[in-house]
Amino acid sequence: MRALALGWLAGTLWLQTRADLPPLLLSSSLMVVGALALGLLALDVLNVLASMRGKVYVRIMLLVLAGAALGAGWSALVAQHRLAEALPAELEGKDLQLTGIVASLPNRFDDGQRFVFEVESASFGSRAVTIPSRIALGWYAAEQSPPVLIPGQRWQLTARLKQPHGQRNPDGFDAEAWWLTEGIRANGYVRQNPAVLRDEFVISVRDLVGRARHVLRERIQHALADARFAGVIVALVIGDQRGIEADDWDVFTRTGVGHLISISGLHITMIAALFSGLAHFIWRHSFFIGTQLPLWLPARKAAAVAGLLSAIAYVALAGFGIPAQRTLLMLAVAVLAVWCNALLSASQLLACALQVVLMFDPWAVLWPGFWLSFGAIACLLFASSGRMTNAGGWRNALRSATHTQWAVTAGLLPLTLLLFAQVSLISPLANAVAIPVVSAVVTPLALLGVVLPAPLCGWVLQLAHGSLALLAQGLQWFAALPLAVWQAPTPGWFETVLALAGTAWLLCPRGWPLRWVGLFAWLPLLMAQPSAPGRGFWVTAFDIGQGNALLIETPSFRLLYDTGPAYSAAADGGSRVILPYLRARGIDTLEALVISHSDIDHAGGARSLMKAMDIGWVASSLPAGHALRDARHVDCVAGQRWRRDGVQFEFLHPLVSDSDVAKPNARSCTLKISAGNYAVLLTGDIEAPQERALLQRAAEQLRADVLLAPHHGSGTSSTPAFLDAVAPKIALFQVGYRNRYRHPKAEVVERYHQRGIAVLRTDRSGAVSLQIDHSGIKLTQACETPRYWSSQRCH
């Protein structure tokens, strides 16, 4: 069982790293080969090996290979079925008339709401069309606010859709993989054409669950109106984390208690154990009510079923989210083993649960929760193997709890650094306080409060919120400690495997020789330093959407040019793209930040970055009194130059006299970076008048090998004379997929092509990295390492 499950995991992992899916015939063949191998082993056809000393190892190897074939084949078949639903390219951006059901709890924000829509019928004009059955829609406020959507409603509306397209950045979140996991095969927005509510409620199990979650969220928000942690209470009751403030998430992350702030595996298991224990007690004592229930069904089996049913109900409150489903499947495997009277060890149960989870969700291996969940259980099993004790007393209980926390914290440290590039040092202490408070006080009070009638509902929820607020004060104090978090670059596989081996040695039973030596295996992991150029400089142009953001690095100097757009009131390019990349690199300081001008697609992420990182100085063309101007600020002015590590930086625009120009684009800080015979020119959003001015006063300084296309390739920039003066070999266009400005303009792109300039668009290639030194320019694009679900492919 264990070898088969590990092989299945290996096969699934292999499949999820492929650029293309294997053909259907090959996927089916893998399944057949794996099944035949299992059949041969089951029939013991390999008795010929009986005389071989290595028979056991041969059988294990065959089981692993059979599992790998089955895992890869099964995952490929599931992926092919999921990808078969696709939005035809000719329907992108068209007005489609849709009829369907609101299939999720809407995420409401200031400008509208987003929700999952289950499509029942679709048409384009008078023609019926086929589109994916499950899509994500936004309904935004324009002339009037959108209606309040409720799960289970059937609507007829007009929408514009596009194929799933996410940003591709090193160490960034893969939105396309997430949409694939959730079964969402198109997204878009509702047009302002009149929408018609066809049915107030369509009865189905899914919609009943959705409506119940809606009612519970409304009760909590009404009882805790304007309360700071109302979003956390909602997350604990129905698993909806979208109402939690970003600042609170930062505290939970720094203290390592983020796993508690939802319907987590811990809470599901706790509820299952509570109802299981209650059912077991009632079953064993049923003679008090004149029945003999244990004679009909053993109390152990009845308790297992009660625990599973309570877990199903609680997971339903979470909307059957993928992480909650994973815990439910693991519990279901344990219950099935009880009902079948299977004498399985804990490791065999874990292996069986692993295989079942991968069968239901082959994409689970892409997400940190999968590895941390199974990793934590594996650490507990390994650390407690052969060391259980029947001794009672609070001292032994405290010792056991401390050992458990130590085993999980130490065991998961290499994985945590691999997945998040940071680890909370204060986590063991914070969890020692937070786990009992959240699990035994806040969560039970919140669950009780939502089912009680008013005014008891409000009183109990206020008590839960007050308890949580007290805990949050302590967590904020923990999070503010100087060494609360250890940050290091994302380790390589060698460092990770070495650290895992050292961790296993460290967690061995007492008496194992030199257990402390395992700590030394952590040193390469913890002491790694951020990579930097040996000479010359690096440029990273992020796939940021419709906006600019580029990181320039020399051996001892890092400058960020622009910070990307603001996507919403709660998200921007700084927090969603740039910060995750810098943290994965182990970078916590920027020597300089340049904000070319005040437009939201260039300055939108600045506030997040300035709050989260140490920044030496900020140069910009922001007007006086702008909120981003502080003591670190200087105005960018043509003629300013400095030199770091042999790399020359110089502003070519704007002039001092341009400060009175009203249009922000015209004041864009234009920066040239040069090393030896190679140069990069970053132009911001300058347009034709500024290009002419630069030609008149600094034509000889414009020559560059790489050009950031002015104003994203708009029709008002990239004039022929300007391109001839710069004469770049490469042009970077940082644009959003199907952006509303239709950048870059086709005639502008053609202008570049006519001059033999290589055009790189981040909406097609993903992030672009350039390594520039005396030997030349080395180009790397994110699209060079696609996955089979990726929309961005290098051409």
CSV table of C-alpha atoms in Angstrom, one decimal, residues 231-568:
chain,number,residue,atom,x,y,z
A,231,GLY,CA,-14.1,38.5,8.6
A,232,VAL,CA,-12.2,36.0,10.8
A,233,ILE,CA,-15.4,34.8,12.5
A,234,VAL,CA,-16.9,34.3,9.0
A,235,ALA,CA,-13.9,32.3,8.0
A,236,LEU,CA,-14.1,30.1,11.0
A,237,VAL,CA,-17.8,29.4,10.5
A,238,ILE,CA,-18.1,29.0,6.7
A,239,GLY,CA,-14.5,29.0,5.5
A,240,ASP,CA,-14.8,32.3,3.5
A,241,GLN,CA,-11.5,34.1,4.1
A,242,ARG,CA,-12.1,36.9,1.7
A,243,GLY,CA,-13.3,39.4,4.3
A,244,ILE,CA,-10.0,39.2,6.4
A,245,GLU,CA,-8.0,42.4,6.2
A,246,ALA,CA,-4.5,42.2,4.6
A,247,ASP,CA,-2.9,43.6,7.8
A,248,ASP,CA,-4.5,40.8,9.9
A,249,TRP,CA,-3.3,38.2,7.4
A,250,ASP,CA,0.2,39.6,7.8
A,251,VAL,CA,0.1,39.1,11.5
A,252,PHE,CA,-1.3,35.6,11.2
A,253,THR,CA,1.4,34.7,8.7
A,254,ARG,CA,4.2,36.1,10.7
A,255,THR,CA,3.1,34.2,13.8
A,256,GLY,CA,2.4,31.0,11.9
A,257,VAL,CA,-1.2,30.6,12.9
A,258,GLY,CA,-2.7,31.1,9.5
A,259,HIS,CA,-3.7,27.5,9.3
A,260,LEU,CA,-6.2,28.1,12.1
A,261,ILE,CA,-8.0,31.0,10.4
A,262,SER,CA,-10.5,28.9,8.4
A,263,ILE,CA,-12.3,25.6,8.5
A,264,SER,CA,-9.0,23.9,8.7
A,265,GLY,CA,-8.2,20.2,9.0
A,266,LEU,CA,-7.6,20.7,12.7
A,267,HIS,CA,-11.1,22.1,13.2
A,268,ILE,CA,-12.8,19.4,11.0
A,269,THR,CA,-11.0,16.7,12.9
A,270,MET,CA,-11.9,18.3,16.2
A,271,ILE,CA,-15.6,18.4,15.3
A,272,ALA,CA,-15.5,14.8,14.0
A,273,ALA,CA,-13.8,13.7,17.2
A,274,LEU,CA,-16.4,15.6,19.4
A,275,PHE,CA,-19.4,14.0,17.7
A,276,SER,CA,-17.7,10.6,17.5
A,277,GLY,CA,-17.0,10.7,21.2
A,278,LEU,CA,-20.6,11.8,22.0
A,279,ALA,CA,-22.0,9.0,19.8
A,280,HIS,CA,-19.7,6.4,21.3
A,281,PHE,CA,-20.8,7.4,24.8
A,282,ILE,CA,-24.6,7.3,23.9
A,283,TRP,CA,-24.2,4.0,22.1
A,284,ARG,CA,-22.3,2.4,25.0
A,285,HIS,CA,-24.8,3.6,27.6
A,286,SER,CA,-28.0,3.0,25.5
A,287,PHE,CA,-29.2,0.5,28.1
A,288,PHE,CA,-30.3,3.5,30.2
A,289,ILE,CA,-33.0,4.1,27.7
A,290,GLY,CA,-34.0,0.5,27.3
A,291,THR,CA,-32.2,-0.3,24.1
A,292,GLN,CA,-29.3,-2.5,23.2
A,293,LEU,CA,-27.7,-0.5,20.4
A,294,PRO,CA,-24.3,-2.2,20.6
A,295,LEU,CA,-25.9,-5.5,19.8
A,296,TRP,CA,-27.2,-4.0,16.5
A,297,LEU,CA,-24.0,-2.1,15.6
A,298,PRO,CA,-20.7,-2.0,17.5
A,299,ALA,CA,-20.2,1.4,19.2
A,300,ARG,CA,-16.8,1.8,17.5
A,301,LYS,CA,-18.5,1.8,14.0
A,302,ALA,CA,-21.4,3.9,15.1
A,303,ALA,CA,-19.0,6.5,16.5
A,304,ALA,CA,-17.0,6.5,13.2
A,305,VAL,CA,-20.1,7.1,11.2
A,306,ALA,CA,-21.2,10.0,13.5
A,307,GLY,CA,-17.8,11.6,13.2
A,308,LEU,CA,-17.8,11.3,9.4
A,309,LEU,CA,-21.4,12.7,9.1
A,310,SER,CA,-20.5,15.7,11.3
A,311,ALA,CA,-17.3,16.3,9.2
A,312,ILE,CA,-19.4,16.2,6.0
A,313,ALA,CA,-21.8,18.8,7.5
A,314,TYR,CA,-18.9,21.0,8.6
A,315,VAL,CA,-17.1,20.7,5.2
A,316,ALA,CA,-20.4,21.7,3.6
A,317,LEU,CA,-20.2,24.9,5.5
A,318,ALA,CA,-16.8,25.5,3.9
A,319,GLY,CA,-18.5,25.2,0.5
A,320,PHE,CA,-16.7,21.9,-0.1
A,321,GLY,CA,-13.5,23.8,-0.7
A,322,ILE,CA,-10.5,21.7,-1.9
A,323,PRO,CA,-8.5,21.8,1.4
A,324,ALA,CA,-11.6,20.8,3.4
A,325,GLN,CA,-12.4,18.0,0.9
A,326,ARG,CA,-8.8,16.7,1.4
A,327,THR,CA,-9.4,16.4,5.2
A,328,LEU,CA,-12.8,14.8,4.6
A,329,LEU,CA,-11.3,12.2,2.3
A,330,MET,CA,-8.7,11.3,4.9
A,331,LEU,CA,-11.3,10.9,7.5
A,332,ALA,CA,-13.5,8.8,5.2
A,333,VAL,CA,-10.5,6.4,4.6
A,334,ALA,CA,-10.1,6.0,8.3
A,335,VAL,CA,-13.9,5.3,8.8
A,336,LEU,CA,-13.9,2.8,6.0
A,337,ALA,CA,-11.0,1.0,7.6
A,338,VAL,CA,-13.0,0.8,10.9
A,339,TRP,CA,-16.1,-0.5,9.1
A,340,CYS,CA,-14.1,-3.1,7.2
A,341,ASN,CA,-12.3,-4.2,10.3
A,342,ALA,CA,-9.1,-3.6,8.5
A,343,LEU,CA,-6.0,-4.0,10.6
A,344,LEU,CA,-4.0,-1.2,9.1
A,345,SER,CA,-1.1,0.7,10.7
A,346,ALA,CA,-1.2,4.4,10.9
A,347,SER,CA,1.3,4.7,8.0
A,348,GLN,CA,-0.8,2.4,5.8
A,349,LEU,CA,-3.9,4.5,6.6
A,350,LEU,CA,-1.9,7.7,5.6
A,351,ALA,CA,-0.8,6.1,2.4
A,352,CYS,CA,-4.3,5.0,1.6
A,353,ALA,CA,-5.6,8.5,2.3
A,354,LEU,CA,-2.8,10.0,0.1
A,355,GLN,CA,-3.9,7.8,-2.8
A,356,VAL,CA,-7.6,8.6,-2.5
A,357,VAL,CA,-6.9,12.3,-2.3
A,358,LEU,CA,-4.8,12.2,-5.5
A,359,MET,CA,-7.5,10.2,-7.3
A,360,PHE,CA,-10.1,12.8,-6.5
A,361,ASP,CA,-7.8,15.8,-7.0
A,362,PRO,CA,-4.7,15.2,-9.1
A,363,TRP,CA,-3.8,18.9,-8.8
A,364,ALA,CA,-3.5,18.8,-5.0
A,365,VAL,CA,0.3,18.4,-5.4
A,366,LEU,CA,0.5,22.0,-6.8
A,367,TRP,CA,-0.6,23.6,-3.5
A,368,PRO,CA,1.3,24.0,-0.2
A,369,GLY,CA,-1.6,22.8,1.9
A,370,PHE,CA,-1.3,19.3,0.5
A,371,TRP,CA,2.4,19.0,1.4
A,372,LEU,CA,2.0,20.6,4.8
A,373,SER,CA,-1.1,18.5,5.7
A,374,PHE,CA,0.5,15.1,4.9
A,375,GLY,CA,3.9,16.3,6.0
A,376,ALA,CA,2.6,17.2,9.5
A,377,ILE,CA,0.9,13.9,9.9
A,378,ALA,CA,4.0,12.0,8.7
A,379,CYS,CA,6.1,14.0,11.2
A,380,LEU,CA,3.8,13.1,14.1
A,381,LEU,CA,3.8,9.4,13.1
A,382,PHE,CA,7.6,9.4,12.9
A,383,ALA,CA,8.2,11.4,16.0
A,384,SER,CA,5.8,9.3,18.1
A,385,SER,CA,6.7,5.9,16.7
A,386,GLY,CA,7.5,3.6,19.7
A,387,ARG,CA,7.4,6.4,22.2
A,388,MET,CA,3.7,6.4,23.3
A,389,THR,CA,3.2,6.3,27.0
A,390,ASN,CA,0.2,5.5,29.2
A,391,ALA,CA,1.4,7.7,32.1
A,392,GLY,CA,-1.1,10.3,33.1
A,393,GLY,CA,-0.8,13.7,34.8
A,394,TRP,CA,-0.6,17.2,33.6
A,395,ARG,CA,3.2,17.1,33.4
A,396,ASN,CA,3.2,14.2,31.0
A,397,ALA,CA,0.4,15.8,29.0
A,398,LEU,CA,2.4,19.0,28.8
A,399,ARG,CA,5.5,17.1,27.8
A,400,SER,CA,3.6,15.2,25.1
A,401,ALA,CA,2.1,18.4,23.7
A,402,THR,CA,5.5,20.1,23.7
A,403,HIS,CA,7.1,17.2,21.9
A,404,THR,CA,4.3,17.2,19.3
A,405,GLN,CA,4.6,20.9,18.6
A,406,TRP,CA,8.4,20.5,18.3
A,407,ALA,CA,8.1,17.6,15.9
A,408,VAL,CA,5.7,19.4,13.6
A,409,THR,CA,7.6,22.7,13.7
A,410,ALA,CA,11.0,21.1,13.1
A,411,GLY,CA,9.7,18.6,10.6
A,412,LEU,CA,7.9,21.1,8.4
A,413,LEU,CA,10.7,23.7,8.5
A,414,PRO,CA,12.4,22.6,5.3
A,415,LEU,CA,9.1,22.3,3.5
A,416,THR,CA,8.0,25.7,4.8
A,417,LEU,CA,11.1,27.4,3.5
A,418,LEU,CA,10.8,25.6,0.2
A,419,LEU,CA,7.1,26.7,-0.2
A,420,PHE,CA,7.2,30.2,1.3
A,421,ALA,CA,10.9,31.3,1.6
A,422,GLN,CA,10.3,32.2,5.2
A,423,VAL,CA,9.5,30.5,8.5
A,424,SER,CA,7.9,31.9,11.7
A,425,LEU,CA,10.3,31.5,14.6
A,426,ILE,CA,7.7,32.5,17.0
A,427,SER,CA,5.2,29.9,15.6
A,428,PRO,CA,5.6,27.2,18.3
A,429,LEU,CA,4.8,29.7,21.1
A,430,ALA,CA,2.1,31.5,19.2
A,431,ASN,CA,0.4,28.2,18.3
A,432,ALA,CA,0.6,27.0,21.9
A,433,VAL,CA,-1.6,29.9,22.8
A,434,ALA,CA,-3.7,30.2,19.6
A,435,ILE,CA,-4.7,26.5,19.1
A,436,PRO,CA,-6.6,26.1,22.4
A,437,VAL,CA,-8.1,29.6,22.2
A,438,VAL,CA,-9.3,29.3,18.5
A,439,SER,CA,-10.2,25.6,18.6
A,440,ALA,CA,-11.7,25.4,22.1
A,441,VAL,CA,-13.2,28.9,22.6
A,442,VAL,CA,-13.6,31.0,19.5
A,443,THR,CA,-14.7,28.4,17.0
A,444,PRO,CA,-17.3,26.7,19.3
A,445,LEU,CA,-18.7,30.0,20.4
A,446,ALA,CA,-19.0,31.2,16.7
A,447,LEU,CA,-20.7,27.9,15.6
A,448,LEU,CA,-23.1,28.1,18.6
A,449,GLY,CA,-23.8,31.8,18.0
A,450,VAL,CA,-24.9,31.4,14.4
A,451,VAL,CA,-27.6,28.9,15.3
A,452,LEU,CA,-29.0,30.6,18.3
A,453,PRO,CA,-32.0,32.9,18.0
A,454,ALA,CA,-31.7,36.7,18.5
A,455,PRO,CA,-30.6,38.3,20.8
A,456,LEU,CA,-28.6,35.3,22.0
A,457,CYS,CA,-27.0,35.1,18.6
A,458,GLY,CA,-25.5,38.5,18.9
A,459,TRP,CA,-24.3,38.1,22.4
A,460,VAL,CA,-22.5,34.8,21.8
A,461,LEU,CA,-20.9,36.1,18.6
A,462,GLN,CA,-19.7,39.2,20.4
A,463,LEU,CA,-18.2,37.0,23.0
A,464,ALA,CA,-16.4,35.0,20.3
A,465,HIS,CA,-15.2,38.2,18.7
A,466,GLY,CA,-14.0,39.6,22.0
A,467,SER,CA,-12.0,36.4,22.7
A,468,LEU,CA,-10.5,36.6,19.2
A,469,ALA,CA,-9.6,40.3,19.7
A,470,LEU,CA,-7.7,39.5,22.9
A,471,LEU,CA,-5.8,36.8,21.1
A,472,ALA,CA,-5.0,39.1,18.2
A,473,GLN,CA,-3.5,41.6,20.6
A,474,GLY,CA,-1.0,39.0,21.7
A,475,LEU,CA,-0.3,37.8,18.2
A,476,GLN,CA,0.4,41.4,17.1
A,477,TRP,CA,2.9,41.7,19.9
A,478,PHE,CA,4.5,38.4,18.8
A,479,ALA,CA,4.5,39.5,15.1
A,480,ALA,CA,6.3,42.8,16.0
A,481,LEU,CA,9.3,41.0,17.5
A,482,PRO,CA,12.5,41.6,15.5
A,483,LEU,CA,13.2,37.9,14.9
A,484,ALA,CA,9.6,36.7,14.5
A,485,VAL,CA,10.3,35.5,11.0
A,486,TRP,CA,13.4,34.1,9.4
A,487,GLN,CA,13.5,34.8,5.7
A,488,ALA,CA,15.8,33.1,3.2
A,489,PRO,CA,15.9,32.5,-0.5
A,490,THR,CA,13.8,29.6,-1.8
A,491,PRO,CA,16.2,26.7,-1.5
A,492,GLY,CA,17.2,24.3,-4.3
A,493,TRP,CA,16.3,20.6,-4.2
A,494,PHE,CA,19.7,19.6,-2.8
A,495,GLU,CA,19.4,21.9,0.2
A,496,THR,CA,15.9,20.8,0.8
A,497,VAL,CA,16.6,17.0,0.6
A,498,LEU,CA,19.7,17.5,2.9
A,499,ALA,CA,17.6,19.4,5.4
A,500,LEU,CA,14.8,16.8,5.3
A,501,ALA,CA,17.4,14.1,6.0
A,502,GLY,CA,18.8,16.1,8.9
A,503,THR,CA,15.3,16.6,10.3
A,504,ALA,CA,14.6,12.9,10.2
A,505,TRP,CA,17.9,12.3,12.1
A,506,LEU,CA,16.9,15.0,14.6
A,507,LEU,CA,13.5,13.5,15.3
A,508,CYS,CA,14.8,10.0,15.9
A,509,PRO,CA,14.0,8.5,19.3
A,510,ARG,CA,16.0,9.3,22.4
A,511,GLY,CA,19.1,7.2,22.5
A,512,TRP,CA,19.8,7.7,18.8
A,513,PRO,CA,23.4,8.7,18.5
A,514,LEU,CA,24.2,12.4,18.0
A,515,ARG,CA,20.7,13.5,17.1
A,516,TRP,CA,21.8,17.2,17.3
A,517,VAL,CA,24.0,16.7,14.3
A,518,GLY,CA,20.9,16.9,12.2
A,519,LEU,CA,20.8,20.6,12.9
A,520,PHE,CA,23.9,21.1,10.8
A,521,ALA,CA,21.9,19.9,7.7
A,522,TRP,CA,19.8,22.9,8.1
A,523,LEU,CA,22.6,25.4,7.7
A,524,PRO,CA,22.7,25.5,3.9
A,525,LEU,CA,19.0,26.1,4.0
A,526,LEU,CA,19.0,28.9,6.6
A,527,MET,CA,22.2,30.7,5.7
A,528,ALA,CA,21.6,31.1,2.0
A,529,GLN,CA,22.0,34.6,0.6
A,530,PRO,CA,20.1,36.2,-2.3
A,531,SER,CA,21.6,35.7,-5.7
A,532,ALA,CA,23.1,38.8,-7.4
A,533,PRO,CA,25.0,39.5,-10.7
A,534,GLY,CA,28.7,38.8,-10.6
A,535,ARG,CA,29.2,41.7,-13.0
A,536,GLY,CA,27.0,43.9,-15.2
A,537,PHE,CA,23.3,44.0,-14.2
A,538,TRP,CA,20.1,42.1,-14.3
A,539,VAL,CA,16.7,43.3,-15.5
A,540,THR,CA,13.4,41.5,-14.5
A,541,ALA,CA,10.3,42.8,-16.3
A,542,PHE,CA,7.4,41.4,-14.4
A,543,ASP,CA,4.2,40.1,-15.9
A,544,ILE,CA,2.2,42.7,-13.9
A,545,GLY,CA,-0.9,43.2,-16.1
A,546,GLN,CA,-1.5,46.6,-17.6
A,547,GLY,CA,1.3,48.5,-16.0
A,548,ASN,CA,5.1,48.8,-15.5
A,549,ALA,CA,7.4,47.2,-13.0
A,550,LEU,CA,11.0,46.3,-13.6
A,551,LEU,CA,13.7,45.2,-11.1
A,552,ILE,CA,17.3,46.3,-11.9
A,553,GLU,CA,20.1,44.6,-9.9
A,554,THR,CA,23.8,45.1,-9.8
A,555,PRO,CA,26.2,43.1,-7.5
A,556,SER,CA,25.3,45.5,-4.5
A,557,PHE,CA,22.4,47.7,-5.6
A,558,ARG,CA,18.7,47.0,-6.4
A,559,LEU,CA,16.4,49.5,-7.9
A,560,LEU,CA,12.7,49.0,-8.8
A,561,TYR,CA,11.3,51.0,-11.6
A,562,ASP,CA,7.5,51.4,-11.1
A,563,THR,CA,5.3,49.2,-9.0
A,564,GLY,CA,2.6,48.0,-11.2
A,565,PRO,CA,-1.2,48.7,-11.1
A,566,ALA,CA,-3.7,48.6,-8.3
A,567,TYR,CA,-6.1,45.8,-9.1
A,568,SER,CA,-8.6,46.7,-6.4
